[in-house]
């Protein structure tokens, strides 16, 4: 098959997938509003009938109806084939979504969003239970097998866990986003009018104006976001690839130090990178001042705006491209390069015919992922964005100011979701193409390709420049934390720390007087909970997916993959829309924050789980079963000891990510419940730069302390993997999670 | 096919280290033009390293390499005229079969038409014409093997290097493909060096074989010479099953050299046979060299050694029956030809095991 044919097939399947997404949405949304519109047409009939129509006019009912329809289809003789469980699974997910939407719509606080009569809880709960049971049956049943719940108890348990997982995602991710739909639809009234009003607001100039190009004012925020994303993705991808090309041939010392350097931005809140860059390149920044004194270049405020945000995002997200490119290069076997060499290929030939084709797909995946990361990065636009309007910032501003007015909140969220999902579908298509690594030589000897001299120099220079900038960024933050007002050249002070983290010793013990203590402690607790839960969920789910049968596992994996590709800032917004007005207690609000952090980490947790499982020999597990151990016993006695080292790495990484996440918690936090990152961004927002930077230092210290504490604890029990193993696992998990998402985590 | 001609290869005291590890020590050998030469040895013996030295993918730290009488020790791989099939094949998954086979030709800047023609001829000779537009991932293991072979041969190299080319294939297919490779090599007359750890592969196709261990050559010779006259017990065991009975050689009072072991008893060694010096020695003979006789038969001991033993085990191997016979404290393996409906001797039977003295090789240890 020729390249073009393969390309065409990929594009075709991409179109089908996008069309499928669109069709699924239309199938639910359009009838919902058509039916809802009817109640206006029947305005003169009795209020009861009118109320019924109005109640029908919500996404929930239509989804439920769709579910029933799909379920009915599976009994139609024509469809009555071997893949009935597949139809059942779809029907059940539709039903689950619908029932959950109705259930939530029945809560009084949700009326506004869904145009639904309050107080009908019994029926929706029953529907929810039925849908979950159907899903459970569909997952439990293996393809082509009769419908009996006669299998062993263990299998039932696994099906229960898998269907519970899907229910968890549908209720916590899909339904909240549907609320955003509803908000948009019902903005201009219900029914057709609302539909058109909603569509209008989706394409309004506020988001799609090309004014800055035409010269007439500012561009729309969606346009800004997309352009910014494309710019950042391209440059970060190229930077990552160049560094990988250099490091790939370098010794292990360079490899290790670049790995550490590349890990830093991945475990720092992205906006802190931007803030550090501002310390260097801002009007009063170190580099700007140097340029002014040495070359007489007048420093300007160019940094605050699109350039700065782009620069910050490039440095924050290039490690991903770096890791993926390095992984691809390392997978190039020695035999593959040697074969080209003795056939007379020069270094440039090897680069052109082997290395670039090998790099192409992983780099494309990395760029698409970086695009989505840039799209959903809210911190940098808020901190150094100046007047730059992008979608996540728009979402943040509209939800803080306009939610009460029931205005635009839904639109940026919807646009973010649509763009992110489209990019994810595109990424999946690229990731699906056969990779060169799948043909790796059994000897597994890594190949080393030499670069042409100019490229070698260029990549070396880029590496040094990147290293200098990154070191400068962290140094600027470190110095700023100990300077008055956070300025680099200001006198030394501990004031920043004492304001944030001051404490006094009293007779009763230590009294924490600093303003930041609450958020720090809250962050520690949330991160600990979320990372432990994520690690456990990852291991458990991979174990489960290995037991429910291939079609079910694939279904669960694919569905989860799409859920996890939704920008975390949207998940936070969805939580706020769906559950925010329920009047949760403070504990409930914290619960939401932990959940939002957890959902953000799940995809990588599952990857860690898959890596752990791949360590297990199938024979070890089967032998345990043959000797009469139950599935649970096998998991605990045979699997767990093998999984433990990966679990440790997974929890540690999840902990760091949880401590440094901003997007998923920004919209959920308020003055009463703040975590470290939101508190930091507040300080920076009100001009207390020094305290913000001091917080960054303390955060790093806390993370280091918790990790080393955990390290000591674990090393006492000798459950520790070596450093090389940790880095290898981390790299593999990150690369695979970004490349394939949750797809194919079960063997 | 035209364009091929065999060249000789000569290694003079070639040594190679990888890191701190010495992988080749003073390799001295000469491969004649047009030979099919095999390097046989266990994994880690240095076979592949030597192949890489010939290809120029590894540079020896001492010694020199001559191809066709020319010193090539420092010459880069692409200038040596070698074609290589790697153990892992090293096929490129993003290139079709035709692109893969034409890769080397394209590097020579040949016109497209020539490349197409040569690729066509090459694919035809390995029987892959209809797979020209397939990707490696769409081919079977054997077909991938042939693509790797065609890629190596397409540039009309002077030397073909095969690094365990058949290790990934199953037995039946291996035999067939080896036959194909051998026939092609004979037809082209190209000097070929194959690395393998399977004695059957080496012995069946090679003109000459070098047995290599720990980076040093233990013996070089024709397959039959290695099989019949192994230089040491390692060579004896690497080229096939061997019975090695420990004993010692001494000179009796009449000046006659004799070998004595618990199993064989006293065996006089004659001048015309290869004679070891006095000291510890092994009596080495192949399982096919033995005869059986009833335990109480009248045996002729003038030209044969007869040992009393008890059958421990018998295995039916199709063409022959393999008996393990316990003789003194040692186990002697005996292969006896099988004919239809022949009876196997049951385990526990007492028998006499006879070997002609001329079939025994005495090796000093």
Short mmCIF file of N, CA and C in Angstrom, two decimals, chain B residues 288-362:
data_model
loop_
_atom_site.label_atom_id
_atom_site.label_comp_id
_atom_site.label_asym_id
_atom_site.label_seq_id
_atom_site.Cartn_x
_atom_site.Cartn_y
_atom_site.Cartn_z
N UNK B 288 27.40 -42.10 16.31
CA UNK B 288 27.12 -42.96 15.15
C UNK B 288 28.23 -43.98 14.92
N UNK B 289 29.34 -43.85 15.64
CA UNK B 289 30.46 -44.76 15.41
C UNK B 289 30.31 -46.09 16.13
N UNK B 290 29.31 -46.24 16.94
CA UNK B 290 29.26 -47.42 17.82
C UNK B 290 28.45 -48.57 17.21
N UNK B 291 28.76 -49.75 17.67
CA UNK B 291 27.97 -50.95 17.36
C UNK B 291 27.52 -51.55 18.69
N UNK B 292 26.44 -52.33 18.64
CA UNK B 292 26.01 -53.06 19.84
C UNK B 292 26.27 -54.54 19.62
N UNK B 293 26.52 -55.25 20.69
CA UNK B 293 26.62 -56.71 20.61
C UNK B 293 26.03 -57.28 21.90
N UNK B 294 25.55 -58.53 21.84
CA UNK B 294 25.04 -59.14 23.08
C UNK B 294 26.14 -59.15 24.14
N UNK B 295 25.73 -59.07 25.40
CA UNK B 295 26.73 -58.88 26.47
C UNK B 295 27.73 -60.02 26.55
N UNK B 296 27.29 -61.24 26.05
CA UNK B 296 28.20 -62.37 26.16
C UNK B 296 28.79 -62.77 24.80
N UNK B 297 28.75 -61.85 23.83
CA UNK B 297 29.26 -62.18 22.49
C UNK B 297 30.77 -62.32 22.52
N UNK B 298 31.30 -63.11 21.55
CA UNK B 298 32.75 -63.20 21.41
C UNK B 298 33.18 -62.02 20.54
N UNK B 299 33.94 -61.08 21.09
CA UNK B 299 34.25 -59.86 20.34
C UNK B 299 35.71 -59.82 19.93
N UNK B 300 35.92 -59.16 18.82
CA UNK B 300 37.28 -59.01 18.29
C UNK B 300 37.86 -57.72 18.85
N UNK B 301 38.89 -57.82 19.66
CA UNK B 301 39.45 -56.62 20.29
C UNK B 301 40.69 -56.11 19.56
N UNK B 302 40.97 -56.70 18.39
CA UNK B 302 42.19 -56.25 17.73
C UNK B 302 42.04 -54.86 17.13
N UNK B 303 40.86 -54.54 16.61
CA UNK B 303 40.70 -53.20 16.02
C UNK B 303 39.58 -52.41 16.69
N UNK B 304 38.96 -52.96 17.72
CA UNK B 304 37.84 -52.25 18.34
C UNK B 304 37.98 -52.28 19.86
N UNK B 305 37.34 -51.29 20.47
CA UNK B 305 37.23 -51.26 21.92
C UNK B 305 35.83 -51.71 22.27
N UNK B 306 35.70 -52.65 23.20
CA UNK B 306 34.37 -53.11 23.62
C UNK B 306 34.16 -52.77 25.07
N UNK B 307 33.01 -52.17 25.33
CA UNK B 307 32.72 -51.74 26.70
C UNK B 307 31.42 -52.39 27.16
N UNK B 308 31.39 -52.91 28.38
CA UNK B 308 30.17 -53.49 28.92
C UNK B 308 29.33 -52.38 29.53
N UNK B 309 28.08 -52.37 29.17
CA UNK B 309 27.23 -51.31 29.70
C UNK B 309 25.80 -51.76 29.86
N UNK B 310 25.01 -50.86 30.42
CA UNK B 310 23.59 -51.14 30.62
C UNK B 310 22.80 -49.98 30.03
N UNK B 311 21.78 -50.31 29.23
CA UNK B 311 20.99 -49.25 28.61
C UNK B 311 20.17 -48.52 29.68
N UNK B 312 20.32 -47.22 29.74
CA UNK B 312 19.59 -46.42 30.73
C UNK B 312 18.31 -45.88 30.12
N UNK B 313 18.39 -45.53 28.85
CA UNK B 313 17.27 -44.84 28.25
C UNK B 313 17.35 -45.01 26.74
N UNK B 314 16.21 -45.09 26.10
CA UNK B 314 16.25 -45.07 24.64
C UNK B 314 15.26 -44.04 24.13
N UNK B 315 15.67 -43.27 23.12
CA UNK B 315 14.78 -42.26 22.52
C UNK B 315 14.65 -42.54 21.05
N UNK B 316 13.43 -42.52 20.58
CA UNK B 316 13.21 -42.71 19.15
C UNK B 316 13.31 -41.36 18.46
N UNK B 317 14.24 -41.23 17.52
CA UNK B 317 14.47 -39.94 16.87
C UNK B 317 14.09 -39.97 15.39
N UNK B 318 13.31 -40.91 14.99
CA UNK B 318 12.94 -40.99 13.59
C UNK B 318 13.92 -41.83 12.80
N UNK B 319 14.96 -41.21 12.27
CA UNK B 319 15.94 -41.93 11.46
C UNK B 319 16.83 -42.85 12.28
N UNK B 320 16.92 -42.59 13.54
CA UNK B 320 17.79 -43.42 14.39
C UNK B 320 17.23 -43.52 15.79
N UNK B 321 17.78 -44.48 16.52
CA UNK B 321 17.42 -44.65 17.93
C UNK B 321 18.60 -44.16 18.75
N UNK B 322 18.34 -43.31 19.71
CA UNK B 322 19.44 -42.84 20.57
C UNK B 322 19.37 -43.55 21.91
N UNK B 323 20.43 -44.26 22.21
CA UNK B 323 20.51 -44.96 23.49
C UNK B 323 21.49 -44.23 24.39
N UNK B 324 21.10 -44.12 25.66
CA UNK B 324 22.07 -43.68 26.66
C UNK B 324 22.49 -44.93 27.40
N UNK B 325 23.78 -45.23 27.33
CA UNK B 325 24.27 -46.47 27.93
C UNK B 325 25.23 -46.11 29.06
N UNK B 326 24.99 -46.71 30.21
CA UNK B 326 25.86 -46.43 31.35
C UNK B 326 27.04 -47.40 31.29
N UNK B 327 28.23 -46.82 31.13
CA UNK B 327 29.46 -47.63 31.07
C UNK B 327 30.38 -47.13 32.17
N UNK B 328 30.77 -48.05 33.05
CA UNK B 328 31.52 -47.66 34.25
C UNK B 328 30.77 -46.50 34.91
N UNK B 329 31.41 -45.35 35.12
CA UNK B 329 30.67 -44.24 35.74
C UNK B 329 30.22 -43.21 34.73
N UNK B 330 30.39 -43.52 33.46
CA UNK B 330 30.08 -42.52 32.44
C UNK B 330 28.87 -42.94 31.61
N UNK B 331 28.30 -41.97 30.91
CA UNK B 331 27.18 -42.27 30.02
C UNK B 331 27.66 -42.13 28.58
N UNK B 332 27.44 -43.17 27.81
CA UNK B 332 27.84 -43.14 26.41
C UNK B 332 26.57 -43.03 25.57
N UNK B 333 26.56 -42.06 24.65
CA UNK B 333 25.41 -41.87 23.78
C UNK B 333 25.65 -42.64 22.49
N UNK B 334 24.68 -43.46 22.09
CA UNK B 334 24.84 -44.30 20.91
C UNK B 334 23.64 -44.09 19.99
N UNK B 335 23.92 -43.78 18.71
CA UNK B 335 22.85 -43.64 17.73
C UNK B 335 22.88 -44.84 16.80
N UNK B 336 21.79 -45.58 16.78
CA UNK B 336 21.74 -46.72 15.87
C UNK B 336 20.66 -46.50 14.84
N UNK B 337 20.95 -46.76 13.55
CA UNK B 337 19.97 -46.50 12.51
C UNK B 337 18.69 -47.27 12.77
N UNK B 338 17.56 -46.63 12.44
CA UNK B 338 16.27 -47.27 12.63
C UNK B 338 15.71 -47.69 11.29
N UNK B 339 15.18 -48.93 11.25
CA UNK B 339 14.45 -49.39 10.08
C UNK B 339 13.04 -49.73 10.51
N UNK B 340 12.19 -49.69 9.53
CA UNK B 340 10.77 -49.92 9.85
C UNK B 340 10.58 -51.21 10.65
N UNK B 341 9.79 -51.14 11.69
CA UNK B 341 9.43 -52.30 12.52
C UNK B 341 10.59 -52.89 13.29
N UNK B 342 11.73 -52.16 13.36
CA UNK B 342 12.83 -52.68 14.17
C UNK B 342 12.50 -52.50 15.65
N UNK B 343 12.95 -53.41 16.46
CA UNK B 343 12.68 -53.35 17.90
C UNK B 343 13.73 -52.49 18.60
N UNK B 344 13.31 -51.73 19.57
CA UNK B 344 14.27 -51.01 20.39
C UNK B 344 14.64 -51.88 21.57
N UNK B 345 15.90 -51.83 21.98
CA UNK B 345 16.30 -52.58 23.16
C UNK B 345 15.73 -51.88 24.38
N UNK B 346 15.16 -52.66 25.30
CA UNK B 346 14.55 -52.02 26.48
C UNK B 346 15.62 -51.50 27.43
N UNK B 347 15.24 -50.48 28.22
CA UNK B 347 16.14 -49.97 29.24
C UNK B 347 16.43 -51.10 30.22
N UNK B 348 17.66 -51.13 30.71
CA UNK B 348 18.05 -52.17 31.65
C UNK B 348 18.82 -53.30 30.98
N UNK B 349 18.75 -53.37 29.64
CA UNK B 349 19.45 -54.46 28.95
C UNK B 349 20.95 -54.31 29.13
N UNK B 350 21.61 -55.45 29.37
CA UNK B 350 23.07 -55.46 29.42
C UNK B 350 23.57 -55.69 28.01
N UNK B 351 24.52 -54.88 27.54
CA UNK B 351 25.02 -55.03 26.19
C UNK B 351 26.51 -54.72 26.15
N UNK B 352 27.10 -55.04 25.01
CA UNK B 352 28.47 -54.60 24.75
C UNK B 352 28.41 -53.47 23.74
N UNK B 353 29.14 -52.37 24.01
CA UNK B 353 29.21 -51.24 23.09
C UNK B 353 30.58 -51.27 22.44
N UNK B 354 30.61 -51.36 21.10
CA UNK B 354 31.89 -51.45 20.41
C UNK B 354 32.18 -50.23 19.56
N UNK B 355 33.44 -49.74 19.61
CA UNK B 355 33.86 -48.63 18.75
C UNK B 355 35.18 -49.03 18.11
N UNK B 356 35.28 -48.86 16.80
CA UNK B 356 36.56 -49.12 16.16
C UNK B 356 37.59 -48.12 16.65
N UNK B 357 38.78 -48.60 16.91
CA UNK B 357 39.82 -47.70 17.44
C UNK B 357 40.08 -46.56 16.48
N UNK B 358 39.97 -46.82 15.18
CA UNK B 358 40.25 -45.77 14.20
C UNK B 358 39.21 -44.66 14.26
N UNK B 359 38.04 -44.93 14.84
CA UNK B 359 37.00 -43.91 14.94
C UNK B 359 37.16 -43.05 16.19
N UNK B 360 38.07 -43.44 17.04
CA UNK B 360 38.25 -42.68 18.30
C UNK B 360 39.37 -41.67 18.11
N UNK B 361 39.11 -40.47 18.61
CA UNK B 361 40.17 -39.47 18.60
C UNK B 361 40.55 -39.20 20.05
N UNK B 362 41.86 -39.28 20.32
CA UNK B 362 42.34 -39.06 21.68
C UNK B 362 42.85 -37.63 21.80
#
